[in-house]
mmCIF file of C-alpha atoms in Angstrom:
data_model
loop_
_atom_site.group_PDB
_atom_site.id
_atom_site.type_symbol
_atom_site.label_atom_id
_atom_site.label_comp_id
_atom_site.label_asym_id
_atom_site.label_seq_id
_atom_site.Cartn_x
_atom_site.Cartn_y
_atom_site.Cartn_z
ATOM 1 C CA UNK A 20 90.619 102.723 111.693
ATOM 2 C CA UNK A 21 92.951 100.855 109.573
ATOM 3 C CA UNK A 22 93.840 97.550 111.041
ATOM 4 C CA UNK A 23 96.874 96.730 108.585
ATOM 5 C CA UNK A 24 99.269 99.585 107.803
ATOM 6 C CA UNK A 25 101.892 100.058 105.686
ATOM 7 C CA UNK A 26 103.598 103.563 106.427
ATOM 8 C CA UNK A 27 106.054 103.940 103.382
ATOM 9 C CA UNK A 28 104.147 104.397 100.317
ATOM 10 C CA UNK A 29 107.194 103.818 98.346
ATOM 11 C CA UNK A 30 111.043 102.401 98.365
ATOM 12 C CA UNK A 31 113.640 102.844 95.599
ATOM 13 C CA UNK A 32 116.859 100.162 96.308
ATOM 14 C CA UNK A 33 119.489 99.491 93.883
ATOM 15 C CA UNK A 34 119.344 95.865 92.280
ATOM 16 C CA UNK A 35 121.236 93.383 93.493
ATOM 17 C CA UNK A 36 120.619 94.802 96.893
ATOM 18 C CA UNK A 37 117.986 93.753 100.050
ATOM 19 C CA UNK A 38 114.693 95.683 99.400
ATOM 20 C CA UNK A 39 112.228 95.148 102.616
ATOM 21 C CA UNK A 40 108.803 96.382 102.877
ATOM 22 C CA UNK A 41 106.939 96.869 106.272
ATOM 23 C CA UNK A 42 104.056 95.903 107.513
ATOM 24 C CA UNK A 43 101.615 96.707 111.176
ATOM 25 C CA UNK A 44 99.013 95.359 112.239
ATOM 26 C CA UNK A 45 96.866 96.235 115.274
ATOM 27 C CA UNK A 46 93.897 93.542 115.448
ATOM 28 C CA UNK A 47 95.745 90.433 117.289
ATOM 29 C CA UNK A 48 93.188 88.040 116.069
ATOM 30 C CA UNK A 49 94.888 87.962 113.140
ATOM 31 C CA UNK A 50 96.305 84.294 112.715
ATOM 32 C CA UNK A 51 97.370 84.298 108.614
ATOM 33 C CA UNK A 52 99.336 87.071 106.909
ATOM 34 C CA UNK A 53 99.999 87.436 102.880
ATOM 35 C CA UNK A 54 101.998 89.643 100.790
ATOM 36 C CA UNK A 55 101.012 90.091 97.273
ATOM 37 C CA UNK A 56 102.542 92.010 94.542
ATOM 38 C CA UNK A 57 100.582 94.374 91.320
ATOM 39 C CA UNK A 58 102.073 95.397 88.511
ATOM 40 C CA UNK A 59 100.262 98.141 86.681
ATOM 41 C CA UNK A 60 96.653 96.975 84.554
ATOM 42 C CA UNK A 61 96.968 93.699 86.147
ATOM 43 C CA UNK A 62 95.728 92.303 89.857
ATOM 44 C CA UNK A 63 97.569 91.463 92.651
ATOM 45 C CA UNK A 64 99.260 88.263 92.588
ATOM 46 C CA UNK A 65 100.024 86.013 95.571
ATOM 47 C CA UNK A 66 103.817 86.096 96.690
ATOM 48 C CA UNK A 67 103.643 84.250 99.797
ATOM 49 C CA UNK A 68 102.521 83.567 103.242
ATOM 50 C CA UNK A 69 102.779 82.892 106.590
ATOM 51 C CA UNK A 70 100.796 81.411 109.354
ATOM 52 C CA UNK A 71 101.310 83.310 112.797
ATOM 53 C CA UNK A 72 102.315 80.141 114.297
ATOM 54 C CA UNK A 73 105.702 80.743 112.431
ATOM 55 C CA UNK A 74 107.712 83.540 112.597
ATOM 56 C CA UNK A 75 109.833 82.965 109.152
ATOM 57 C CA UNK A 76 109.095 81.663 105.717
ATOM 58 C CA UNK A 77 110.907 81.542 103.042
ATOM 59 C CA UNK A 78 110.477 80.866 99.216
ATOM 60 C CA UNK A 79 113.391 81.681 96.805
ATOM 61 C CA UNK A 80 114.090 85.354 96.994
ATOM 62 C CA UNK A 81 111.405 86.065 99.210
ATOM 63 C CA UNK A 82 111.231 85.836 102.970
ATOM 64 C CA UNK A 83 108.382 87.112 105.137
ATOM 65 C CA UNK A 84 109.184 87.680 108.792
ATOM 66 C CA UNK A 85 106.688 87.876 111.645
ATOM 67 C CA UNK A 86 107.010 89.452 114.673
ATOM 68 C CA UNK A 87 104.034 88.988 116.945
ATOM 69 C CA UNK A 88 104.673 90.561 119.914
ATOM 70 C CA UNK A 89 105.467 93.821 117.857
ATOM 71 C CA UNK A 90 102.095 93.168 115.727
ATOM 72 C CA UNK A 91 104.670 93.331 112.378
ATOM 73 C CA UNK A 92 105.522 91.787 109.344
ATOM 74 C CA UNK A 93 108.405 92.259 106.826
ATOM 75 C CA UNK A 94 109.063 90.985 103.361
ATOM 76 C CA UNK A 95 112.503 90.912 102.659
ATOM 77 C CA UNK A 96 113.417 90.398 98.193
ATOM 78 C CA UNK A 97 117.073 89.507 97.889
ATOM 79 C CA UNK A 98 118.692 90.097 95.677
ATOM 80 C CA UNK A 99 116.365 92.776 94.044
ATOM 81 C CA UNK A 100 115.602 92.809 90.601
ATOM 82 C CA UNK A 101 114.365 95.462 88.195
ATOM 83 C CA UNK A 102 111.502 92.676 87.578
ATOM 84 C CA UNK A 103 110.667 93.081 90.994
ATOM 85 C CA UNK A 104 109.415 96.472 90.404
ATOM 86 C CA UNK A 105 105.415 96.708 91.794
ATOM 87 C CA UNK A 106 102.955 97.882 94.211
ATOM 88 C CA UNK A 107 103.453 95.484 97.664
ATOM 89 C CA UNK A 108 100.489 94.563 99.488
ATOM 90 C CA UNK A 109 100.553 93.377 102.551
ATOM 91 C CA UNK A 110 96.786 91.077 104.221
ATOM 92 C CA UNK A 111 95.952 90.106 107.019
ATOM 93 C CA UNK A 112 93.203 87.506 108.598
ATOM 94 C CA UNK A 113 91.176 85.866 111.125
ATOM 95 C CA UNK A 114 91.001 81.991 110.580
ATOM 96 C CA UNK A 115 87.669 81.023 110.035
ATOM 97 C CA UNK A 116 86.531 84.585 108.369
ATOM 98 C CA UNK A 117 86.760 85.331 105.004
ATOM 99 C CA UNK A 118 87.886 88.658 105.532
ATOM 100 C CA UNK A 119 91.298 89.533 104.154
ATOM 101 C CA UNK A 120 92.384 92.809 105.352
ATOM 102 C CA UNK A 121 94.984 94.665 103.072
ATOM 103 C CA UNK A 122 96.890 97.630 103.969
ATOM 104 C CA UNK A 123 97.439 100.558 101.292
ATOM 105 C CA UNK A 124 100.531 99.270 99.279
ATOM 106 C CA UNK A 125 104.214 100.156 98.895
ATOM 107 C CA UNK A 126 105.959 101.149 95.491
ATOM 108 C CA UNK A 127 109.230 99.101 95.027
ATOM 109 C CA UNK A 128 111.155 100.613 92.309
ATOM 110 C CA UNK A 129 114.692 98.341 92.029
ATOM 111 C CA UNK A 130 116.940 100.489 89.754
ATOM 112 C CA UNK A 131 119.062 99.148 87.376
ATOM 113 C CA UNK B 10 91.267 80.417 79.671
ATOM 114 C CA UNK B 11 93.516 80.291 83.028
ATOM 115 C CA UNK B 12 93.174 81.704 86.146
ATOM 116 C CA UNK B 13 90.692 84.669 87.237
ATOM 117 C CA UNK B 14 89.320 86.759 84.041
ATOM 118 C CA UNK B 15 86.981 89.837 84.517
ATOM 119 C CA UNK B 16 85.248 91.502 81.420
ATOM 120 C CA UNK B 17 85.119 94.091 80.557
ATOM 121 C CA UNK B 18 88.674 95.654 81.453
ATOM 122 C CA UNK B 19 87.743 99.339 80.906
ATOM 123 C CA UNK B 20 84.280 100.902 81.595
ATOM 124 C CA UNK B 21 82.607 104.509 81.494
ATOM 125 C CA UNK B 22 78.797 104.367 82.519
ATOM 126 C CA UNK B 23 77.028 107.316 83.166
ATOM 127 C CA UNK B 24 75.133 107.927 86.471
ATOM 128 C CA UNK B 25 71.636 106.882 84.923
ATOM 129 C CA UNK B 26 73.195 103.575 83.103
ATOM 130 C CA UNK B 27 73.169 99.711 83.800
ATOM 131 C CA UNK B 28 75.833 97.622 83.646
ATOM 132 C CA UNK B 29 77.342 94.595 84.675
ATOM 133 C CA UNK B 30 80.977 93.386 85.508
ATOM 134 C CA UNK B 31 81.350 89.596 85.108
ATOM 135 C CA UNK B 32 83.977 87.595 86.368
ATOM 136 C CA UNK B 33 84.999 83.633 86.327
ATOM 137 C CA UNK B 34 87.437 81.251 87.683
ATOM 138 C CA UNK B 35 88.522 77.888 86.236
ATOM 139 C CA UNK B 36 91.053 77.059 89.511
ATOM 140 C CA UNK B 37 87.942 75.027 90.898
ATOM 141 C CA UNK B 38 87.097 77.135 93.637
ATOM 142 C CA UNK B 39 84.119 77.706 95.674
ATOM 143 C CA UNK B 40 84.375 80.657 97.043
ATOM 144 C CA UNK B 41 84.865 84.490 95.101
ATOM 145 C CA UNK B 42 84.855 87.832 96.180
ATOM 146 C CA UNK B 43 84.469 91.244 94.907
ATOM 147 C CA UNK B 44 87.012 94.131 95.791
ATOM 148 C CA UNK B 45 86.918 97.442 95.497
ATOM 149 C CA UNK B 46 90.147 99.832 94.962
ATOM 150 C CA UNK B 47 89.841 103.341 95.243
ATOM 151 C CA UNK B 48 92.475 105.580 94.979
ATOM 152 C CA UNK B 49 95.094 105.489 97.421
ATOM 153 C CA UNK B 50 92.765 103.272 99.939
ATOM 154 C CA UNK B 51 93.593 99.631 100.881
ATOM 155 C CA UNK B 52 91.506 96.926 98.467
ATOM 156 C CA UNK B 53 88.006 97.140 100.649
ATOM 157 C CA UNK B 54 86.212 93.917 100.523
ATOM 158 C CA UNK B 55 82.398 94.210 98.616
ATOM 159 C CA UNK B 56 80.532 90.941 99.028
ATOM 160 C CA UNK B 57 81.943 87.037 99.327
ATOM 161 C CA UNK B 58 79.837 83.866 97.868
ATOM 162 C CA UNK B 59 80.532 80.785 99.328
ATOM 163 C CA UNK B 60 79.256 77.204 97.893
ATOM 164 C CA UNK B 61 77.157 80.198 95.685
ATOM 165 C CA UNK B 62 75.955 81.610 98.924
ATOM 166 C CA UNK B 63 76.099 85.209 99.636
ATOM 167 C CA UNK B 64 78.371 84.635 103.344
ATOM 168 C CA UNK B 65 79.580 88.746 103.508
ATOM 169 C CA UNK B 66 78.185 91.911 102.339
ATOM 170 C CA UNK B 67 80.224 94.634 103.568
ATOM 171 C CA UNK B 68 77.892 97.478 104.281
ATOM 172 C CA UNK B 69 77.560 98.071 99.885
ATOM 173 C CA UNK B 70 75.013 100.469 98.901
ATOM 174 C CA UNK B 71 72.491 98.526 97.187
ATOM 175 C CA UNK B 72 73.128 100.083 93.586
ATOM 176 C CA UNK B 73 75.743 97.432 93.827
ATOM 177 C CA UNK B 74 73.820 93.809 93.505
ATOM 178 C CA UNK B 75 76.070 90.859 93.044
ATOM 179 C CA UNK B 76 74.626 87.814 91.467
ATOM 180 C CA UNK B 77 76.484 84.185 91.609
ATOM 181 C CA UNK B 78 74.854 81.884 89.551
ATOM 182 C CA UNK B 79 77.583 78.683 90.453
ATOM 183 C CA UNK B 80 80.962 78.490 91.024
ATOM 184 C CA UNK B 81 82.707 79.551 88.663
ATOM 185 C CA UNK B 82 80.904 82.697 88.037
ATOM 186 C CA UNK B 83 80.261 86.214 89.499
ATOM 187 C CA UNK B 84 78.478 89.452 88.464
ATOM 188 C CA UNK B 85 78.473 92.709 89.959
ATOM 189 C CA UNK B 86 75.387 94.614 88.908
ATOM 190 C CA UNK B 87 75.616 98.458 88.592
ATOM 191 C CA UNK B 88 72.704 100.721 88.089
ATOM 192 C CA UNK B 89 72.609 104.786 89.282
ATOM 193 C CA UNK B 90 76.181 105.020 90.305
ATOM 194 C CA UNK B 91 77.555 108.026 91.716
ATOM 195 C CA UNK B 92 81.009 109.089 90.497
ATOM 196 C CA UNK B 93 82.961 108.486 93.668
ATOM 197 C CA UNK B 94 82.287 104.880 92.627
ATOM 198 C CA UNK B 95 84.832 105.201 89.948
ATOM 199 C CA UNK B 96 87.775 102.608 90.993
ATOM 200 C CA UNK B 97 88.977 99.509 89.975
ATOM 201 C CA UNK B 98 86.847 96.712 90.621
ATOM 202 C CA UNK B 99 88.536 93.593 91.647
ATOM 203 C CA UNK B 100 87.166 89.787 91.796
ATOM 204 C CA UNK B 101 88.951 87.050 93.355
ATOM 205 C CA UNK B 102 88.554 83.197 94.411
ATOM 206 C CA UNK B 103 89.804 80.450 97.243
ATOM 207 C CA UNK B 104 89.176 77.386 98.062
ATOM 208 C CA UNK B 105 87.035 77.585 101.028
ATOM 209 C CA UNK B 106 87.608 74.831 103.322
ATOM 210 C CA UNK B 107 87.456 73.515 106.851
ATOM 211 C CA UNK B 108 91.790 73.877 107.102
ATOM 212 C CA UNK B 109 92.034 77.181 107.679
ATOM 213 C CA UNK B 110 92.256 80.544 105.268
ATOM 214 C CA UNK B 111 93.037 80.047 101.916
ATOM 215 C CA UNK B 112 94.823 81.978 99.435
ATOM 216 C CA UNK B 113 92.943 84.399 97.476
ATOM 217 C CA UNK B 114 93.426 84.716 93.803
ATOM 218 C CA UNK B 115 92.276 88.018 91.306
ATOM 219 C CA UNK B 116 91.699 88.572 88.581
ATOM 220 C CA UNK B 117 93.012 91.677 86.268
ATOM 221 C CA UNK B 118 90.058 94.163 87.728
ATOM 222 C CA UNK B 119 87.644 96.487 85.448
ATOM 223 C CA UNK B 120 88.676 100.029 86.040
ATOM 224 C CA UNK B 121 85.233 101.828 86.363
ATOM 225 C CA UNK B 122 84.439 105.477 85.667
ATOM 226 C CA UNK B 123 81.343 106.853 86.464
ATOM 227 C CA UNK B 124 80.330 110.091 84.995
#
C-alpha cells in the first residue's frame, strides 16, 4: 500500500507559467513533508520543506502548500523555467523515525 | 570532494560475482542511508546507520550486507544477486538529532545491472 502518492506521472507547462505538482498522503502520522527534484544521472536534490504545523512555505520560486485535513501537498514553481525541467519527488515522515517515505515522481517538462 | 559521492557510477556484475558500492559524505553527518530505485517504484529505503549503528533494515535479503565503518562512510556489499536487483542504488546522509527530522542528502546513485 503506498502511503505517499503522486497520481500524474508527468506535466508539460509552458515557461513563464505556474507548474504545480500533487501530492497524497494517507498515513496521518506524518508530521514533515519534502519535495525534491532529479535530473537525469544525478540524485535527487532537496528543494524544500515543510513542517505540518504550517500549511505554506515559501522559498523563491517555490512554494509548498499543505493541506492536512485533505492529507495533500502541492508544490507550486512560478514562473517555470526550462531549467526547471526534472523528475519531482514528493517524502513524507514521522518525527522521530528515520523513515522518509517518497512517492513515485512526476516529470515536469517547462517548454520553451 | 563536496557533498555525497558514490563509486562506482555504472556497474554490471553477474549473478555469481562480488562487489561492493561505496559511498561517503563530507557534510559532517551522522547518519546515511541506502536507497533503492527500481523502475517506476518510489525510492524504497534499504538500511539506515546512525552514530555507525545499524538503526533500520528494511526487510533486505541478506545478499545485500551493508558495512559502516564511521561516519563518513558506507558500503553496500553484493554477492549472488538476482537480476531483478538491477536499479539504481542510492546513498544519502542527515544530521540525526534530537530536533526533529532532518533533511536527507544523496548522492549521484550507482546504476546496477545484474546479469
Amino acid at each position: 500500500d503506498q502511503q505517499v502518492k503522486q497520481n500524474s506521472p508527468s506535466l508539460s507547462v509552458q515557461e513563464g507559467r505556474i507548474s504545480i505538482l500533487n501530492c497524497d498522503y494517507t498515513n496521518s502520522m506524518f508530521d514533515y513533508f519534502l519535495w525534491y527534484k532529479k535530473y537525469p544521472a544525478e540524485g535527487p536534490t532537496f528543494l524544500i520543506s515543510i513542517s505540518s504545523i504550517k500549511d505554506k512555505n515559501e522559498d523563491g520560486r517555490f512554494t509548498v502548500f499543505l493541506n492536512k485535513s485533505a492529507k495533500h501537498l502541492s508544490l507550486h514553481i512560478v514562473p517555470s523555467q526550462p531549467g526547471d525541467s526534472a523528475v519531482y519527488f514528493c517524502a513524507a515522515t514521522d518525527s522521530g523515525t528515520y523513515k522518509y517515505i517518497f512517492g513515485t515522481g512526476t516529470r515536469l517538462k517547462v517548454l520553451a | 570532494e563536496t557533498g555525497v559521492t558514490q563509486t562506482p557510477r555504472h556497474l554490471v556484475m553477474g549473478m555469481t560475482n562480488k562487489k561492493s558500492l561505496k559511498c561517503e559524505q563530507h557534510l559532517g553527518h551522522n547518519a546515511m542511508y541506502w536507497y533503492k530505485q527500481s523502475a517506476k517504484k518510489p525510492l524504497e529505503l534499504m538500511f539506515v546507520y546512525s552514530l555507525e549503528e545499524r538503526v533500520e533494515n528494511n526487510s533486505v535479503p541478506s545478499r545485500f550486507s551493508p558495512e559502516c565503518p564511521n561516519s563518513s562512510h558506507l558500503f553496500l556489499h553484493l554477492h549472488t544477486l538476482q537480476p531483478e536487483d538491477s536499479a539504481l542504488y542510492l546513498c544519502a546522509s542527515s544530521h540525526s538529532g534530537a530536533g526533529g527530522p532532518e533533511t536527507q542528502y544523496f548522492g549521484p546513485g550507482t546504476r546496477l545491472l545484474v546479469l
